[in-house]
Amino acid sequence: LAKTTQPISMDSYEGQEVNITCSHNNIATNDYITWYQQFPSQGPRFIIQGYKTKVTNEVASLFIPADRKSSTLSLPRVSLSDTAVYYCLVVMNRDDKIIFGKGTRLHILP
Amino acid sequence: GAVVSQHPSRVICKSGTSVKIECRSLDFQATTMFWYRQFPKQSLMLMATSNEGSKATYEQGVEKDKFLINHASLTLSTLTVTSAHPEDSSFYICSALGQPGSPLHFGNGTRLTVT
């Protein structure tokens, strides 16, 4: 099981780019890296998934270095509604258990 | 995109009664589903992993006779909290894993309050 470590909390301002880094030193060859956003009293919402290099979608980018021991979620031009907890997960195909780390509590200020 | 429906979203029950929570994958088949529990301002805690057609695998400290999990089809898993007590009050979240390489998708959670 790949354990993940993220900063406990981060603050930023509206309009800024926010980068949240997750370390997963013992990631295995078949593992994917997935990021989720969670608001209070809601289930986690999928943001982005990647295996290596860079992935971009309409809401975020995911940067994964060659050794894959870390990943960085990049949120461009955040708004107040991006205040949430962000989790990175390392998921293997047909994993027998998927464990959450503590996540990063992102607080966007006006 | 892939959707996981969880029902009910909120339930209040009396101590000693049982509550069933349903988790459905709406547009994909999920051979594996996971059940989590979350306390306020804490991360999700894995309770059990269920594979379609087989018994669930429970995490250490989770009573299998209290939290009954059934994964009878590729699109439905249920969690039944039996003989509920106030300490079982929590936020329960299910998730489902589909095709290889596809992301894990989550239900919107069930807020259980036991009085």
Short mmCIF file of N, CA and C in Angstrom, two decimals, chain A residues 10-95:
data_model
loop_
_atom_site.label_atom_id
_atom_site.label_comp_id
_atom_site.label_asym_id
_atom_site.label_seq_id
_atom_site.Cartn_x
_atom_site.Cartn_y
_atom_site.Cartn_z
N MET A 10 -3.36 24.77 3.84
CA MET A 10 -2.78 25.83 3.01
C MET A 10 -3.78 26.96 2.90
N ASP A 11 -3.27 28.18 2.84
CA ASP A 11 -4.10 29.35 2.58
C ASP A 11 -3.65 30.00 1.28
N SER A 12 -4.59 30.55 0.55
CA SER A 12 -4.24 31.31 -0.64
C SER A 12 -5.33 32.35 -0.88
N TYR A 13 -5.14 33.15 -1.92
CA TYR A 13 -6.09 34.22 -2.21
C TYR A 13 -6.77 33.97 -3.54
N GLU A 14 -7.94 34.52 -3.67
CA GLU A 14 -8.67 34.41 -4.93
C GLU A 14 -7.81 34.87 -6.09
N GLY A 15 -7.90 34.15 -7.20
CA GLY A 15 -7.17 34.52 -8.40
C GLY A 15 -5.76 33.97 -8.49
N GLN A 16 -5.27 33.42 -7.37
CA GLN A 16 -3.92 32.87 -7.36
C GLN A 16 -3.91 31.44 -7.90
N GLU A 17 -2.74 30.98 -8.29
CA GLU A 17 -2.56 29.57 -8.62
C GLU A 17 -2.12 28.85 -7.34
N VAL A 18 -2.72 27.70 -7.09
CA VAL A 18 -2.38 26.94 -5.88
C VAL A 18 -1.79 25.59 -6.30
N ASN A 19 -0.68 25.26 -5.68
CA ASN A 19 -0.04 23.97 -5.93
C ASN A 19 0.01 23.17 -4.63
N ILE A 20 -0.52 21.98 -4.66
CA ILE A 20 -0.50 21.10 -3.49
C ILE A 20 0.31 19.87 -3.86
N THR A 21 1.33 19.59 -3.08
CA THR A 21 2.21 18.46 -3.37
C THR A 21 1.93 17.30 -2.43
N CYS A 22 1.98 16.12 -2.98
CA CYS A 22 1.76 14.89 -2.23
C CYS A 22 2.97 13.99 -2.44
N SER A 23 3.47 13.42 -1.38
CA SER A 23 4.57 12.47 -1.54
C SER A 23 4.04 11.05 -1.35
N HIS A 24 4.54 10.16 -2.18
CA HIS A 24 4.15 8.75 -2.14
C HIS A 24 5.38 7.94 -2.50
N ASN A 25 6.28 7.84 -1.54
CA ASN A 25 7.61 7.28 -1.80
C ASN A 25 7.60 5.83 -2.23
N ASN A 26 6.63 5.05 -1.75
CA ASN A 26 6.65 3.63 -2.08
C ASN A 26 5.60 3.27 -3.13
N ILE A 27 5.37 4.18 -4.06
CA ILE A 27 4.41 3.92 -5.14
C ILE A 27 4.91 2.74 -5.97
N ALA A 28 3.98 1.90 -6.39
CA ALA A 28 4.34 0.72 -7.18
C ALA A 28 4.11 0.97 -8.67
N THR A 29 4.67 0.10 -9.46
CA THR A 29 4.67 0.29 -10.91
C THR A 29 3.28 0.47 -11.49
N ASN A 30 2.31 -0.28 -10.99
CA ASN A 30 0.97 -0.24 -11.57
C ASN A 30 0.04 0.80 -10.92
N ASP A 31 0.56 1.56 -10.00
CA ASP A 31 -0.28 2.52 -9.27
C ASP A 31 -0.55 3.78 -10.09
N TYR A 32 -1.78 4.27 -9.99
CA TYR A 32 -2.16 5.57 -10.53
C TYR A 32 -2.26 6.56 -9.39
N ILE A 33 -2.14 7.83 -9.72
CA ILE A 33 -2.26 8.89 -8.73
C ILE A 33 -3.53 9.66 -9.05
N THR A 34 -4.39 9.78 -8.05
CA THR A 34 -5.68 10.41 -8.24
C THR A 34 -5.90 11.46 -7.16
N TRP A 35 -6.49 12.57 -7.53
CA TRP A 35 -6.77 13.64 -6.59
C TRP A 35 -8.27 13.87 -6.49
N TYR A 36 -8.69 14.15 -5.24
CA TYR A 36 -10.11 14.37 -4.95
C TYR A 36 -10.27 15.66 -4.16
N GLN A 37 -11.48 16.22 -4.31
CA GLN A 37 -11.88 17.40 -3.56
C GLN A 37 -13.08 17.02 -2.70
N GLN A 38 -13.07 17.43 -1.44
CA GLN A 38 -14.21 17.13 -0.59
C GLN A 38 -14.70 18.38 0.13
N PHE A 39 -15.99 18.63 0.00
CA PHE A 39 -16.66 19.69 0.78
C PHE A 39 -17.31 19.04 1.99
N PRO A 40 -17.60 19.82 3.04
CA PRO A 40 -18.23 19.26 4.24
C PRO A 40 -19.53 18.54 3.90
N SER A 41 -19.73 17.39 4.52
CA SER A 41 -20.94 16.58 4.38
C SER A 41 -21.22 16.15 2.95
N GLN A 42 -20.17 16.00 2.15
CA GLN A 42 -20.30 15.46 0.81
C GLN A 42 -19.23 14.41 0.59
N GLY A 43 -19.47 13.52 -0.37
CA GLY A 43 -18.45 12.55 -0.72
C GLY A 43 -17.34 13.21 -1.53
N PRO A 44 -16.16 12.61 -1.54
CA PRO A 44 -15.07 13.15 -2.35
C PRO A 44 -15.43 13.19 -3.83
N ARG A 45 -15.00 14.25 -4.48
CA ARG A 45 -15.28 14.41 -5.91
C ARG A 45 -13.99 14.29 -6.68
N PHE A 46 -13.99 13.46 -7.73
CA PHE A 46 -12.81 13.25 -8.56
C PHE A 46 -12.38 14.54 -9.24
N ILE A 47 -11.07 14.82 -9.18
CA ILE A 47 -10.54 16.00 -9.87
C ILE A 47 -9.74 15.58 -11.09
N ILE A 48 -8.72 14.73 -10.86
CA ILE A 48 -7.80 14.42 -11.94
C ILE A 48 -7.03 13.15 -11.58
N GLN A 49 -6.59 12.45 -12.60
CA GLN A 49 -5.81 11.22 -12.39
C GLN A 49 -4.68 11.18 -13.39
N GLY A 50 -3.52 10.65 -12.95
CA GLY A 50 -2.40 10.53 -13.86
C GLY A 50 -1.50 9.37 -13.49
N TYR A 51 -0.65 9.01 -14.42
CA TYR A 51 0.32 7.94 -14.18
C TYR A 51 1.75 8.51 -14.18
N LYS A 52 2.03 9.35 -15.16
CA LYS A 52 3.34 10.00 -15.20
C LYS A 52 3.25 11.30 -15.99
N THR A 53 4.28 12.08 -15.93
CA THR A 53 4.45 13.40 -16.57
C THR A 53 3.34 14.35 -16.19
N LYS A 54 2.62 14.90 -17.16
CA LYS A 54 1.64 15.93 -16.88
C LYS A 54 0.29 15.59 -17.48
N VAL A 55 -0.72 15.85 -16.68
CA VAL A 55 -2.10 15.67 -17.15
C VAL A 55 -2.84 16.97 -16.88
N THR A 56 -3.65 17.39 -17.81
CA THR A 56 -4.43 18.62 -17.63
C THR A 56 -5.88 18.37 -18.04
N ASN A 57 -6.79 18.88 -17.24
CA ASN A 57 -8.20 18.89 -17.65
C ASN A 57 -8.76 20.28 -17.44
N GLU A 58 -10.05 20.40 -17.48
CA GLU A 58 -10.66 21.73 -17.45
C GLU A 58 -10.57 22.41 -16.09
N VAL A 59 -10.25 21.66 -15.06
CA VAL A 59 -10.21 22.28 -13.73
C VAL A 59 -8.84 22.29 -13.09
N ALA A 60 -7.93 21.41 -13.50
CA ALA A 60 -6.65 21.30 -12.81
C ALA A 60 -5.59 20.69 -13.71
N SER A 61 -4.36 20.77 -13.22
CA SER A 61 -3.24 20.05 -13.84
C SER A 61 -2.58 19.19 -12.77
N LEU A 62 -2.00 18.12 -13.23
CA LEU A 62 -1.31 17.20 -12.33
C LEU A 62 0.09 16.97 -12.89
N PHE A 63 1.08 17.26 -12.06
CA PHE A 63 2.48 17.11 -12.46
C PHE A 63 3.08 15.94 -11.69
N ILE A 64 3.68 15.02 -12.42
CA ILE A 64 4.27 13.83 -11.81
C ILE A 64 5.70 13.71 -12.33
N PRO A 65 6.71 13.79 -11.45
CA PRO A 65 8.09 13.67 -11.91
C PRO A 65 8.40 12.24 -12.34
N ALA A 66 9.56 12.09 -12.95
CA ALA A 66 9.92 10.79 -13.53
C ALA A 66 9.96 9.66 -12.49
N ASP A 67 10.40 9.98 -11.27
CA ASP A 67 10.48 8.90 -10.27
C ASP A 67 9.12 8.57 -9.63
N ARG A 68 8.12 9.39 -9.90
CA ARG A 68 6.73 9.19 -9.44
C ARG A 68 6.59 9.14 -7.92
N LYS A 69 7.58 9.59 -7.21
CA LYS A 69 7.50 9.54 -5.75
C LYS A 69 6.74 10.71 -5.17
N SER A 70 6.33 11.61 -6.02
CA SER A 70 5.50 12.73 -5.57
C SER A 70 4.61 13.15 -6.73
N SER A 71 3.65 13.98 -6.41
CA SER A 71 2.81 14.57 -7.46
C SER A 71 2.34 15.93 -6.97
N THR A 72 2.04 16.82 -7.89
CA THR A 72 1.59 18.15 -7.54
C THR A 72 0.30 18.47 -8.28
N LEU A 73 -0.72 18.78 -7.51
CA LEU A 73 -1.99 19.24 -8.07
C LEU A 73 -1.90 20.75 -8.22
N SER A 74 -2.21 21.25 -9.40
CA SER A 74 -2.18 22.69 -9.63
C SER A 74 -3.58 23.18 -9.97
N LEU A 75 -4.05 24.13 -9.18
CA LEU A 75 -5.37 24.73 -9.40
C LEU A 75 -5.15 26.16 -9.88
N PRO A 76 -5.51 26.45 -11.11
CA PRO A 76 -5.27 27.80 -11.65
C PRO A 76 -6.35 28.77 -11.17
N ARG A 77 -5.96 29.95 -10.78
CA ARG A 77 -6.90 31.03 -10.48
C ARG A 77 -8.04 30.57 -9.56
N VAL A 78 -7.69 30.25 -8.35
CA VAL A 78 -8.68 29.72 -7.42
C VAL A 78 -9.71 30.79 -7.05
N SER A 79 -10.87 30.28 -6.63
CA SER A 79 -11.94 31.16 -6.14
C SER A 79 -12.34 30.69 -4.74
N LEU A 80 -13.19 31.46 -4.09
CA LEU A 80 -13.62 31.11 -2.73
C LEU A 80 -14.24 29.71 -2.69
N SER A 81 -14.90 29.32 -3.76
CA SER A 81 -15.56 28.01 -3.80
C SER A 81 -14.58 26.84 -3.88
N ASP A 82 -13.31 27.13 -4.04
CA ASP A 82 -12.30 26.06 -4.03
C ASP A 82 -11.85 25.71 -2.61
N THR A 83 -12.35 26.43 -1.63
CA THR A 83 -12.08 26.08 -0.23
C THR A 83 -12.66 24.70 0.05
N ALA A 84 -11.78 23.77 0.39
CA ALA A 84 -12.20 22.37 0.55
C ALA A 84 -11.00 21.58 1.06
N VAL A 85 -11.22 20.28 1.27
CA VAL A 85 -10.11 19.39 1.60
C VAL A 85 -9.75 18.62 0.34
N TYR A 86 -8.46 18.53 0.07
CA TYR A 86 -7.97 17.86 -1.13
C TYR A 86 -7.16 16.63 -0.72
N TYR A 87 -7.48 15.52 -1.34
CA TYR A 87 -6.81 14.26 -1.03
C TYR A 87 -6.11 13.72 -2.27
N CYS A 88 -4.90 13.22 -2.10
CA CYS A 88 -4.31 12.43 -3.17
C CYS A 88 -4.38 10.97 -2.76
N LEU A 89 -4.68 10.16 -3.72
CA LEU A 89 -4.77 8.72 -3.50
C LEU A 89 -3.89 8.01 -4.50
N VAL A 90 -3.27 6.94 -4.05
CA VAL A 90 -2.53 6.09 -4.97
C VAL A 90 -3.34 4.82 -5.12
N VAL A 91 -3.77 4.55 -6.33
CA VAL A 91 -4.72 3.46 -6.57
C VAL A 91 -4.15 2.50 -7.60
N MET A 92 -4.15 1.24 -7.21
CA MET A 92 -3.71 0.22 -8.16
C MET A 92 -4.95 -0.41 -8.78
N ASN A 93 -4.81 -0.84 -9.99
CA ASN A 93 -5.92 -1.57 -10.60
C ASN A 93 -6.33 -2.71 -9.69
N ARG A 94 -7.60 -2.84 -9.47
CA ARG A 94 -8.14 -3.94 -8.67
C ARG A 94 -7.47 -3.98 -7.28
N ASP A 95 -7.30 -2.81 -6.69
CA ASP A 95 -6.70 -2.75 -5.36
C ASP A 95 -7.61 -3.42 -4.35
#
